Coordinates of C-alpha atoms and ligand atoms in Angstrom, one line a residue:
X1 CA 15.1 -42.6 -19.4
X2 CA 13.9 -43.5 -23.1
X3 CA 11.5 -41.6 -24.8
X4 CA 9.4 -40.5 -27.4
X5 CA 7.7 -37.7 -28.9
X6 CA 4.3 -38.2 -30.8
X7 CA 3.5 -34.9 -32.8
X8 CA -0.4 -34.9 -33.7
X9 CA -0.7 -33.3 -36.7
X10 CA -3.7 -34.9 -38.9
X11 CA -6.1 -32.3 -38.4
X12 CA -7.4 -30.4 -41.9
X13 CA -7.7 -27.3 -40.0
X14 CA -10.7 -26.1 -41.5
X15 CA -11.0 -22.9 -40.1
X16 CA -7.5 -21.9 -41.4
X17 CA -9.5 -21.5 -45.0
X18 CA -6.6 -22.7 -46.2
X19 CA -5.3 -25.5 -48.9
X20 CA -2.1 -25.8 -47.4
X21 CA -2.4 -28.1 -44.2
X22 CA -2.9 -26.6 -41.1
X23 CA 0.8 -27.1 -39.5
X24 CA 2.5 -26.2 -42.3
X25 CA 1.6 -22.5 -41.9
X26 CA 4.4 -20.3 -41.2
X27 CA 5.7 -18.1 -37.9
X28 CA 8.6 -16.9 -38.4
X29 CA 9.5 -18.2 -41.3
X30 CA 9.1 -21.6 -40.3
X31 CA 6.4 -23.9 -40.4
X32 CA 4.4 -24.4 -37.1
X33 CA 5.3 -28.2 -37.2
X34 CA 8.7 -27.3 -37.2
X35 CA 8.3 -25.3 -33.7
X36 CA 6.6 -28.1 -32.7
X37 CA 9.7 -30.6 -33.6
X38 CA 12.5 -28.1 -32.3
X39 CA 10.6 -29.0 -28.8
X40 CA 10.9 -32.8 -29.5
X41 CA 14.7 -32.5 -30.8
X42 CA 15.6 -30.3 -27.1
X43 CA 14.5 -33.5 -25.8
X44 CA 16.9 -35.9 -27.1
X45 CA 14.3 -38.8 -27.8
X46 CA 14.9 -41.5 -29.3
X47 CA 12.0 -41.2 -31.8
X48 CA 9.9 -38.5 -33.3
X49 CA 7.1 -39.5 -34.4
X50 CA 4.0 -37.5 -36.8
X51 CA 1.0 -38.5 -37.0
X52 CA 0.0 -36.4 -40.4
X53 CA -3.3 -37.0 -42.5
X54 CA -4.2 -34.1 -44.5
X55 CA -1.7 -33.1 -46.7
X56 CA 0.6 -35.6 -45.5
X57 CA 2.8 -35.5 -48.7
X58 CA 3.9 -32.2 -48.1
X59 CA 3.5 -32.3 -44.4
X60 CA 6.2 -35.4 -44.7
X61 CA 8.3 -33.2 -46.8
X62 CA 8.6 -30.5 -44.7
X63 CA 9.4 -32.9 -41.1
X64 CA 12.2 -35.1 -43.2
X65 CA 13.5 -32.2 -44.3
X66 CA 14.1 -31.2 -40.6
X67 CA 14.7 -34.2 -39.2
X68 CA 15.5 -37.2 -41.6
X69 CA 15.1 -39.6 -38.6
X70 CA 11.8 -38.4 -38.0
X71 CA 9.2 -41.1 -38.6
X72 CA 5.6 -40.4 -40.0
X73 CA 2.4 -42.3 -39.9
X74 CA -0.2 -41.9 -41.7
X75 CA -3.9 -41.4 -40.3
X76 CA -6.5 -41.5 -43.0
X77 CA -9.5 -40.6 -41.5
X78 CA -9.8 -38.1 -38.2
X79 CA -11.6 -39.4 -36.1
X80 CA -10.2 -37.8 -32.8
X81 CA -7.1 -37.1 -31.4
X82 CA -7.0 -40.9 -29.7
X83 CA -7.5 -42.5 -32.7
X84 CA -4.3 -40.4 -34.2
X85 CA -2.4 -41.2 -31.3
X86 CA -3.3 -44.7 -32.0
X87 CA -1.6 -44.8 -35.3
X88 CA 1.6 -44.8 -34.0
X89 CA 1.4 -48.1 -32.3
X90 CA 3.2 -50.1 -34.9
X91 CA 5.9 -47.9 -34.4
X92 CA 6.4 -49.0 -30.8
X93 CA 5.8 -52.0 -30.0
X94 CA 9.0 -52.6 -28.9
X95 CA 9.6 -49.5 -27.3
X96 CA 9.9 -48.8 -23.3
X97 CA 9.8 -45.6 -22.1
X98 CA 7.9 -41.9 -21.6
X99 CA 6.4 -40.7 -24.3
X100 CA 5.1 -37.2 -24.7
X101 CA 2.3 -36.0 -26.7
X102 CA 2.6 -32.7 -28.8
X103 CA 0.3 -31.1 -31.4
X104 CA 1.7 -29.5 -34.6
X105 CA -0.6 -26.5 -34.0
X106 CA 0.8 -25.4 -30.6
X107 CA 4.5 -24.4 -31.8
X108 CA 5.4 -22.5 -28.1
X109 CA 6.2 -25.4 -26.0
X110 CA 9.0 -25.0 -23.9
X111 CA 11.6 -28.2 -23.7
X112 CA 11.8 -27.4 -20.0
X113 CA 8.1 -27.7 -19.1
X114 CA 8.3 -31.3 -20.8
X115 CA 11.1 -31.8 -18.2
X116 CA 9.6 -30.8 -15.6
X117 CA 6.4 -33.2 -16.1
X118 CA 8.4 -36.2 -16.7
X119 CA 9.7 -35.0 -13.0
X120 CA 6.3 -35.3 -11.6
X121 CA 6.0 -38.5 -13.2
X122 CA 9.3 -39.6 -12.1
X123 CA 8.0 -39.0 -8.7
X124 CA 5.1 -41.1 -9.3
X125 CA 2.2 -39.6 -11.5
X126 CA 1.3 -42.1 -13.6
X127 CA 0.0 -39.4 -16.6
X128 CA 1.1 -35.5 -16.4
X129 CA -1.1 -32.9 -18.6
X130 CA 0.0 -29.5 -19.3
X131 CA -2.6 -26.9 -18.3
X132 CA -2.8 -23.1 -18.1
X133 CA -4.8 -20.8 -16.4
X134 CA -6.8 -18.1 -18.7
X135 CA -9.8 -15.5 -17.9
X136 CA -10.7 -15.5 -21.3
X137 CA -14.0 -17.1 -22.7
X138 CA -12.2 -20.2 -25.4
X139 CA -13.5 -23.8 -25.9
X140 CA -10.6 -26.0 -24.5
X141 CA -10.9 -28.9 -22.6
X142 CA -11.4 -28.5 -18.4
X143 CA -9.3 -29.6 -16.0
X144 CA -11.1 -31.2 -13.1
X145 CA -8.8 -31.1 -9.9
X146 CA -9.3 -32.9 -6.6
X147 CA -9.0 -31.7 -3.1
X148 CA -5.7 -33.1 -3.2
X149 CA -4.6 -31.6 -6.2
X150 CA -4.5 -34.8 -8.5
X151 CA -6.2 -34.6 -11.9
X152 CA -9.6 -36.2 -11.8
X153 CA -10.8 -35.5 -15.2
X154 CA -10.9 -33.6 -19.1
X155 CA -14.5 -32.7 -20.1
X156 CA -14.3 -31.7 -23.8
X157 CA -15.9 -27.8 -23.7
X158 CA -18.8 -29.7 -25.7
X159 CA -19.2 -32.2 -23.2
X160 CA -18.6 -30.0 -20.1
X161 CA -21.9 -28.8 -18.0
X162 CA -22.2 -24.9 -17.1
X163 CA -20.7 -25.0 -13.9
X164 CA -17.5 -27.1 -15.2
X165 CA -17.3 -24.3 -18.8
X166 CA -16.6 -21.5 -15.8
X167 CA -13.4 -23.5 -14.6
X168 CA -10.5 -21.6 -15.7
X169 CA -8.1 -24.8 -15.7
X170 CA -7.5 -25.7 -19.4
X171 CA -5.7 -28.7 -21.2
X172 CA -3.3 -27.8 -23.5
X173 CA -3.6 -31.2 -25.2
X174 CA 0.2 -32.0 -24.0
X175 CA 0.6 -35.5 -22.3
X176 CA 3.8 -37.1 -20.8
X177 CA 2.8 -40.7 -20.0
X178 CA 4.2 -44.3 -19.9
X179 CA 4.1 -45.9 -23.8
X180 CA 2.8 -48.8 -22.9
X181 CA 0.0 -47.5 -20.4
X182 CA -0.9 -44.9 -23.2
X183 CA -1.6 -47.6 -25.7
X184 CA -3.3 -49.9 -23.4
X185 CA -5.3 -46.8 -22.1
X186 CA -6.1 -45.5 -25.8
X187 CA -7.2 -49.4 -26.4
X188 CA -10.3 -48.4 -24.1
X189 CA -11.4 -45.2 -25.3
X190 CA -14.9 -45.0 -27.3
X191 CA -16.6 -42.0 -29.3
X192 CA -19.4 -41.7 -27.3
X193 CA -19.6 -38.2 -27.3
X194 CA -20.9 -34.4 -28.4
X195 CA -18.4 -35.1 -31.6
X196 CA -18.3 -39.1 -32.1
X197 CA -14.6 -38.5 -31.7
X198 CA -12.4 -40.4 -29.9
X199 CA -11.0 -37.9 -27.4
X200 CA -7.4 -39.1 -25.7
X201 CA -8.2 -36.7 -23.1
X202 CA -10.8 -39.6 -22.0
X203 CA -7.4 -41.3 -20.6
X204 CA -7.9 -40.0 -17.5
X205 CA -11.0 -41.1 -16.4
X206 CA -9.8 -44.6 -17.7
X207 CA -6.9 -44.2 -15.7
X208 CA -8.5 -43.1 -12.7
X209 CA -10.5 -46.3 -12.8
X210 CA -7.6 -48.2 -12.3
X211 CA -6.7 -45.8 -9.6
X212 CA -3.8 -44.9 -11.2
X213 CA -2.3 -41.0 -10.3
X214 CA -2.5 -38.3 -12.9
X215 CA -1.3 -35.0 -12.4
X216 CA -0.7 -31.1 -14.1
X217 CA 1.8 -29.0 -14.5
X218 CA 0.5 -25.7 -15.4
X219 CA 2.4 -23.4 -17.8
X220 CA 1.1 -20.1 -18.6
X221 CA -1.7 -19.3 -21.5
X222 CA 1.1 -18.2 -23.9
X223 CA 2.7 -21.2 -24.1
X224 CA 0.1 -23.5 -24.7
X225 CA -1.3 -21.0 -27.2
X226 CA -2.9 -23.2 -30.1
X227 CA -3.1 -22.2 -33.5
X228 CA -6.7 -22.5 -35.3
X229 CA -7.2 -19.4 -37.6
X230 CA -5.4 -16.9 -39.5
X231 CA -6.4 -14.5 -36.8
X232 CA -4.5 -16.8 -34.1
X233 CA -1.7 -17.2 -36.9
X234 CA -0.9 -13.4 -36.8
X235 CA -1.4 -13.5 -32.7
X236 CA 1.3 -16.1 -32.1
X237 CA 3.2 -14.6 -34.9
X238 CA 3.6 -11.2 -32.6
X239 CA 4.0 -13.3 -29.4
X240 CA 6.8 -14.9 -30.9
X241 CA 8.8 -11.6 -32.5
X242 CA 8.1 -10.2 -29.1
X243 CA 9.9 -12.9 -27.2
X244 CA 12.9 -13.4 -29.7
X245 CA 13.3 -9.1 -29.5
X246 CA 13.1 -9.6 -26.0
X247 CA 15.9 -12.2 -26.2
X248 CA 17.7 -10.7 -28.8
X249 CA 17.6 -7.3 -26.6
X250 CA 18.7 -8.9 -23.2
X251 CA 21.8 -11.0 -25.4
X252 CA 23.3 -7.4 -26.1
X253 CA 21.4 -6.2 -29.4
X254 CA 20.2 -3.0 -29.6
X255 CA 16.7 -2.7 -31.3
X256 CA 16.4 1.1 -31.9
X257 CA 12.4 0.5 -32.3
X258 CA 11.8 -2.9 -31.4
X259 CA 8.4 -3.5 -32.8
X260 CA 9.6 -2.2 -36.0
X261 CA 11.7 -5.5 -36.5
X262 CA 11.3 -9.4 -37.4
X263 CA 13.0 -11.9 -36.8
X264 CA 13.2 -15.6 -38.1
X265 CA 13.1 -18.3 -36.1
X266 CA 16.8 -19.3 -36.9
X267 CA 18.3 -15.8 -37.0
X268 CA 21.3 -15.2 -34.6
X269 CA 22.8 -11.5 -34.2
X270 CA 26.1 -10.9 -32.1
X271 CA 27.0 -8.4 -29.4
X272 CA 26.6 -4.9 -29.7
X273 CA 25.4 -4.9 -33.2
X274 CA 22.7 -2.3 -33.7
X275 CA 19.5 -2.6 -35.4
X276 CA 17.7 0.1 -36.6
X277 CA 14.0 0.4 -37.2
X278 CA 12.0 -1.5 -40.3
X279 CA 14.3 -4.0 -40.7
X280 CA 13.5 -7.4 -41.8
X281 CA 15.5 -11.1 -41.3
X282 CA 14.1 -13.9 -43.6
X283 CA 15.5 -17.7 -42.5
X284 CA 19.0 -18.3 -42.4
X285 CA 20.8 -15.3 -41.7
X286 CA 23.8 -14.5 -39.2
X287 CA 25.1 -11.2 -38.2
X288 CA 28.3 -10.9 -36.2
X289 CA 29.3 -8.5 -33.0
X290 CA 29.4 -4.9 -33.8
X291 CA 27.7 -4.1 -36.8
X292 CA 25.1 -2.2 -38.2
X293 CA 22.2 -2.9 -39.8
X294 CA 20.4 -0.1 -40.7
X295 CA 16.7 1.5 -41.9
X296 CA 14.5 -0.4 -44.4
X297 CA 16.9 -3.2 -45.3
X298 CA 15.5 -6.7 -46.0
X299 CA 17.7 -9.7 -45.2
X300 CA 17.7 -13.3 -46.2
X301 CA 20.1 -16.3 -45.9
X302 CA 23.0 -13.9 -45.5
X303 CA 26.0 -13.6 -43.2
X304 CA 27.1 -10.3 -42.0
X305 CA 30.7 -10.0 -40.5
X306 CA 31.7 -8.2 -37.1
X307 CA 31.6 -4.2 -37.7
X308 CA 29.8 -4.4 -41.3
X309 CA 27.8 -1.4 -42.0
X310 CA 24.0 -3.1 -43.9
X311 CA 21.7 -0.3 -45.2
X312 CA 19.6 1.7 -45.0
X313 CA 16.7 0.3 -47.8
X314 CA 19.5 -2.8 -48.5
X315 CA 18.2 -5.8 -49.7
X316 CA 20.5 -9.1 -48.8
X317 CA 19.7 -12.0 -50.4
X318 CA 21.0 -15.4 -50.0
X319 CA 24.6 -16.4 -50.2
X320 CA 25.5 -12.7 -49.7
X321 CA 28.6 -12.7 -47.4
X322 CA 29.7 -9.8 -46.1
X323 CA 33.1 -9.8 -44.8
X324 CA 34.4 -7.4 -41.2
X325 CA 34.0 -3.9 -41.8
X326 CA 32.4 -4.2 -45.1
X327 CA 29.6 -1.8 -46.5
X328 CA 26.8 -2.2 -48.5
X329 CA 24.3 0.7 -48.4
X330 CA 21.8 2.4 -50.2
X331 CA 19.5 0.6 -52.5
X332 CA 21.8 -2.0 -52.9
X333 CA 20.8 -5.4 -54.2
X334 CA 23.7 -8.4 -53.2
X335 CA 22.9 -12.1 -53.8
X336 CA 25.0 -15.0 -53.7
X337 CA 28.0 -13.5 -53.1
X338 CA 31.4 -12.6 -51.1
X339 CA 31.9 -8.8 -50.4
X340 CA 35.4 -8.5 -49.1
X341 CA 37.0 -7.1 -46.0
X342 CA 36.4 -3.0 -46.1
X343 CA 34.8 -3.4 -49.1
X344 CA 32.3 -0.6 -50.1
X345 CA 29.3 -1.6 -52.1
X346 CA 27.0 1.9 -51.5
X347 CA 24.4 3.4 -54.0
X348 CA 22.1 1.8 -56.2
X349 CA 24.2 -1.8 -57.2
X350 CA 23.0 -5.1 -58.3
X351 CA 25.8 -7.4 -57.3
X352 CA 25.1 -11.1 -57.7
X353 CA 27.3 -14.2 -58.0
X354 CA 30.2 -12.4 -57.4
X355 CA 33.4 -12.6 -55.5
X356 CA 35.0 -8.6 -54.5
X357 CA 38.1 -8.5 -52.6
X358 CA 39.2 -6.6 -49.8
X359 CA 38.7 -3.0 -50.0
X360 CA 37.1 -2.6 -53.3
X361 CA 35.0 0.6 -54.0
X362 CA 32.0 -0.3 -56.2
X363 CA 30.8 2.8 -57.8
X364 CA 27.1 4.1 -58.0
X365 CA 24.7 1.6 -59.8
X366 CA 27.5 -1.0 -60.9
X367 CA 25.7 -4.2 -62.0
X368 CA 27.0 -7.5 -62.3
X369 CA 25.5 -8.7 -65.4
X370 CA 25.5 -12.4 -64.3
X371 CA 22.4 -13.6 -66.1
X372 CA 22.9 -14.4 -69.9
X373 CA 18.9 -15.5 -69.5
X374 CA 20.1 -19.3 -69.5
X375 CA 23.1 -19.5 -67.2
X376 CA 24.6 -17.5 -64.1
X377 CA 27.8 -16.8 -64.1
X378 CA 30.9 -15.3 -62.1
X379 CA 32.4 -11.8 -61.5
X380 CA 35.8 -12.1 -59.4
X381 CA 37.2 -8.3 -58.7
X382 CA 40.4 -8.6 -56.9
X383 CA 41.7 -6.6 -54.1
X384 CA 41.5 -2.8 -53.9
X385 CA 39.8 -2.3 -57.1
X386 CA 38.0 0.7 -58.3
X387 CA 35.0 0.4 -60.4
X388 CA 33.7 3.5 -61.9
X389 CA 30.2 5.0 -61.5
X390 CA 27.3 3.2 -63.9
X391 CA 30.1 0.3 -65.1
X392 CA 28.1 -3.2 -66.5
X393 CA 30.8 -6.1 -65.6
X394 CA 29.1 -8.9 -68.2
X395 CA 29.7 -11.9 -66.2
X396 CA 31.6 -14.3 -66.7
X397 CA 34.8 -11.7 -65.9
X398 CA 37.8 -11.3 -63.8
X399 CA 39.1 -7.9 -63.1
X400 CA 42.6 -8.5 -61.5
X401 CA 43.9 -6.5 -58.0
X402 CA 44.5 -2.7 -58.1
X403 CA 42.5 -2.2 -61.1
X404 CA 40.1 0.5 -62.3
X405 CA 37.4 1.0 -65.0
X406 CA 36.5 4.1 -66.6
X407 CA 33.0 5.2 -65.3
X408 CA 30.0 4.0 -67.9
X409 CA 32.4 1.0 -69.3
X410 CA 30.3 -2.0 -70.4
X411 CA 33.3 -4.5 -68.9
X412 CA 33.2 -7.7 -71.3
X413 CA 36.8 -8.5 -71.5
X414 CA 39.0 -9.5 -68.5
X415 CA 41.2 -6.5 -66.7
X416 CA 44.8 -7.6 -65.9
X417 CA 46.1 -6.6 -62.4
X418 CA 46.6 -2.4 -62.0
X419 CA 45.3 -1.8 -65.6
X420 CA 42.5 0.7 -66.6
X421 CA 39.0 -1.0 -68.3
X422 CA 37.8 1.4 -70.3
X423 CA 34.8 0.3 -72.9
X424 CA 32.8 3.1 -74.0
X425 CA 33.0 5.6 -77.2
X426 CA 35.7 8.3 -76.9
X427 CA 34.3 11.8 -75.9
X428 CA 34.1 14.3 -78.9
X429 CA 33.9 18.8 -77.8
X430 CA 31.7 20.5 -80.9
X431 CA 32.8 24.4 -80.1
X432 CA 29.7 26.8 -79.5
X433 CA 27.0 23.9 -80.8
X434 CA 25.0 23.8 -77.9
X435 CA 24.4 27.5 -78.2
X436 CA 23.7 27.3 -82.2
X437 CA 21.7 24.2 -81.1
X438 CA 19.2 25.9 -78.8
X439 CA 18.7 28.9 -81.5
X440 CA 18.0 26.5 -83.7
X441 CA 15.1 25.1 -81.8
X442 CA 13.5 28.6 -81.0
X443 CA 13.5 29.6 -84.6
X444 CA 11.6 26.3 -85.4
X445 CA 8.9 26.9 -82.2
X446 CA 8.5 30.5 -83.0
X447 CA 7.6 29.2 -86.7
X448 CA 5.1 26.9 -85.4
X449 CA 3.5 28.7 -83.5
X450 CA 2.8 31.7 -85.9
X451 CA 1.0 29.4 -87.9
X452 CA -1.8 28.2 -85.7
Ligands
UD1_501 C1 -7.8 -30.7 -28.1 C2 -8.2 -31.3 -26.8 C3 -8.7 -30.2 -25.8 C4 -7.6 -29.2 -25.6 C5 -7.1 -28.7 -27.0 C6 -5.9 -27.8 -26.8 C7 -9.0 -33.6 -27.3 C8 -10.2 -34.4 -27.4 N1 -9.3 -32.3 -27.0 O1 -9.0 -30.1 -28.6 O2 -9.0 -30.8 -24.5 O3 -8.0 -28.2 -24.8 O4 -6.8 -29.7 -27.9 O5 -5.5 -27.2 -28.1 O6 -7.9 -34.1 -27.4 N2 -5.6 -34.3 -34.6 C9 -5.2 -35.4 -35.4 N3 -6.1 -36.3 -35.7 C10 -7.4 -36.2 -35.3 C11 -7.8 -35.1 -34.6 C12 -6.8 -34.1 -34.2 O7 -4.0 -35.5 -35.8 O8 -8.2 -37.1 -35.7 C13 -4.5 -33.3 -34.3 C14 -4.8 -32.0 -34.9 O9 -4.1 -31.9 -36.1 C15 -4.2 -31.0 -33.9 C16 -4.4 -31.8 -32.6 O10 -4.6 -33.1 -32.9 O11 -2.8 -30.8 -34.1 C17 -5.6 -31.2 -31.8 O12 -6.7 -31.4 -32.5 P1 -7.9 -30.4 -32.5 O13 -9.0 -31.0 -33.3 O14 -7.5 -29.1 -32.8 O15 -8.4 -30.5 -31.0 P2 -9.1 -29.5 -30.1 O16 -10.6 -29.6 -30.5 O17 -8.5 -28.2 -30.2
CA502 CA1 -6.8 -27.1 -31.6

């Protein structure tokens, strides 16, 4: 079966007090539209389609930069979530097929609960909303069921009488139709209504004069969660970390204090690997069976290899690769660079564009100097090198394999393999002159003080 996906995603969202556009807010690192498309690409559709308005610029942006076959339409004014849908006519006029309706602020929708409504249509619904059950008092739409169990109606909360507000049956907003029947249907639908909108829930009741069948599936309240406020931002933000611990934990992590870590939405963590508590991933990072990620450390767009020891209070930033069995500990900063098999990088370093063999030892607060304030530039240490406590390597530099510098050496000239680097002014002994030097300094206090 063809299909589509139709992403609504015009809406200012006003009550997000925001000047970025509603959708692009982030959970988990990743913008809410982007939840929103991972749903359409699990689908395998032949078109994804947004209907953006405010912000569209950056809202186009962001979904091209996810999907560069994703197509975007434009809907100037909102004037109701039919009206949007309309919009993407022109785009399928040709086009045969089921096409489901998504909204960019309701990022939890399972691909699976889309399949199972193109089921029920498949076995004869002509329309199939998503609805959940909740106790709790909100202002979706109603679901009106029949005896039978068909869908009869959506009453907007505005629209609804008391008795129909009590109804616990709620549209999520999420439709799986037939294209052609949606336009035809959305063709029909006026804004006579509490908001002069053009509701698309109103399909229904169009199609239900036609005696056409239209159904739910429901889904639970989670799911369908929609995202309006900053306050409803940070309450599917928890949802989510919730779930992806809970996954993470039954995949064969161990999360020492679960709630104490965050996850992306893209971050993937091997086997066995342990995770202690108050430790963030940012977007993009890996971790591989068996390692360790420990207190405090923050983590972005880096790869950690299988038994790597991260932490605690390390801060990986991206591009750092961290080869098996590596190290890099405390207070350690690593950005945009390799850090060899059993390599140690452990107190207090700065180690950016960089490339350290295999089991180097980095001394205490070695910095890379890569930064000449216009260009970055390399560091390549080759295999089992030592670098001495405090050592500044002023990139660009090579230090071959097996070599060592002298502790507080300000590297600026390349090292060739198994030679010493040693750049700082040769140590000078002055016999008894710290004693004489302390006298000296009494003498000069006990003066000073006589005279006051
Ligand atoms: C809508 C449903 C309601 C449902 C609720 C679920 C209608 C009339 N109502 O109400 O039954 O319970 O969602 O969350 O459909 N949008 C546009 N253009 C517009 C208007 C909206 O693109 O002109 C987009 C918004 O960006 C948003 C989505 O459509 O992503 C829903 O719009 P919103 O105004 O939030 O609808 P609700 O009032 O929540
Ligand atoms: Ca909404």
């Amino acid at each position: 079966m063809q299909s589509v996906v139709i992403i609504l995603s015009a809406g200012m969202g006003t009550r997000m007090q925001s000047d970025l556009p509603k959708v692009l807010h982030n959970i988990a690192c990743e913008p809410l539209l982007i939840h929103s498309m991972r749903t359409a690409a699990a689908m395998d559709c032949q078109k994804t389609i947004i209907v953006a308005g405010h912000g569209s610029e950056e809202v186009e942006k962001v979904a091209i930069n996810f999907n560069p076959n994703a197509e975007i339409v434009i809907q100037s004014e909102q004037l109701g979530t039919a009206h949007a849908v309309n919009q993407a006519r022109g785009k399928l006029l040709d086009f045969n097929g089921e096409v489901f309706i998504l909204y960019g602020d309701t990022p939890f929708i399972k691909p699976n609960t889309l399949k199972n409504m193109s089921k029920l249509r498949e076995n004869g619904s002509n329309i199939v909303v998503l609805g959940f059950n909740t106790d709790e008092q909100n202002s979706y739409g109603r679901l009106i069921i029949t005896e039978d169990g068909s869908l009869e109606e959506i009453v907007e909360f505005k629209d609804a009488t008391d008795d129909q507000k009590k109804i616990n049956y709620c549209n999520s907003g999420v439709i799986c139709t037939d294209t052609n029947l949606l336009f035809d249907l959305v063709s029909e639908i006026e804004n006579k209504n509490a908001n002069n909108e053009f509701y698309l829930t109103d399909i229904i009741k169009l199609a239900k004069n036609r005696n056409l069948k239209c159904a739910t599936v429901e889904c639970s309240e989670s799911e369908a969660m929609g995202i309006n406020s900053r306050v409803e931002l940070a309450h599917a933000e928890s949802y989510f970390q919730e779930e992806k611990r809970t996954e993470m934990m039954l995949n064969g992590v161990t999360l020492t204090d679960p709630n104490t870590v965050w996850f992306s939405s893209d971050t993937v963590i091997g086997r066995d690997t342990i995770i202690e508590q108050n430790v963030i991933f940012g977007p993009e990072t890996t971790v591989e069976s068996h390692a360790l990620i420990k207190s405090f450390s923050h983590i972005e767009g880096a790869h950690i290899s299988k038994g790597a020891i991260v932490g605690p209070f390390a801060r990986l930033r991206p591009g750092a690769e961290l080869a098996n069995n590596s190290k890099v500990g405390n207070f350690c900063e690593v950005k945009e660079s390799q850090i060899g098999e059993g390599a140690k990088v452990n107190h207090l370093s700065y180690i950016g564009d960089a490339k350290i063999g295999d089991n180097v030892n980095i001394g205490a607060g070695t910095i890379t100097c890569n930064y000449d304030g216009v260009s970055k530039h390399l560091t390549e240490i080759g295999d089992r090198a030592f670098i001495g406590s405090n050592t500044s390597l002023v990139a660009p530099i090579q230090l071959g394999s097996d070599t060592m510098t002298a502790s507080g050496s300000v590297i600026t000239s390349n090292i060739p393999d198994k030679a010493l680097g040693i750049a700082r002014s040769k140590q000078e002994n002055k016999l008894n002159f710290a004693v004489k030097f302390f006298e000296r300094l009494k003498a000069i206090k006990l003066i000073n003080t006589k005279d006051k």
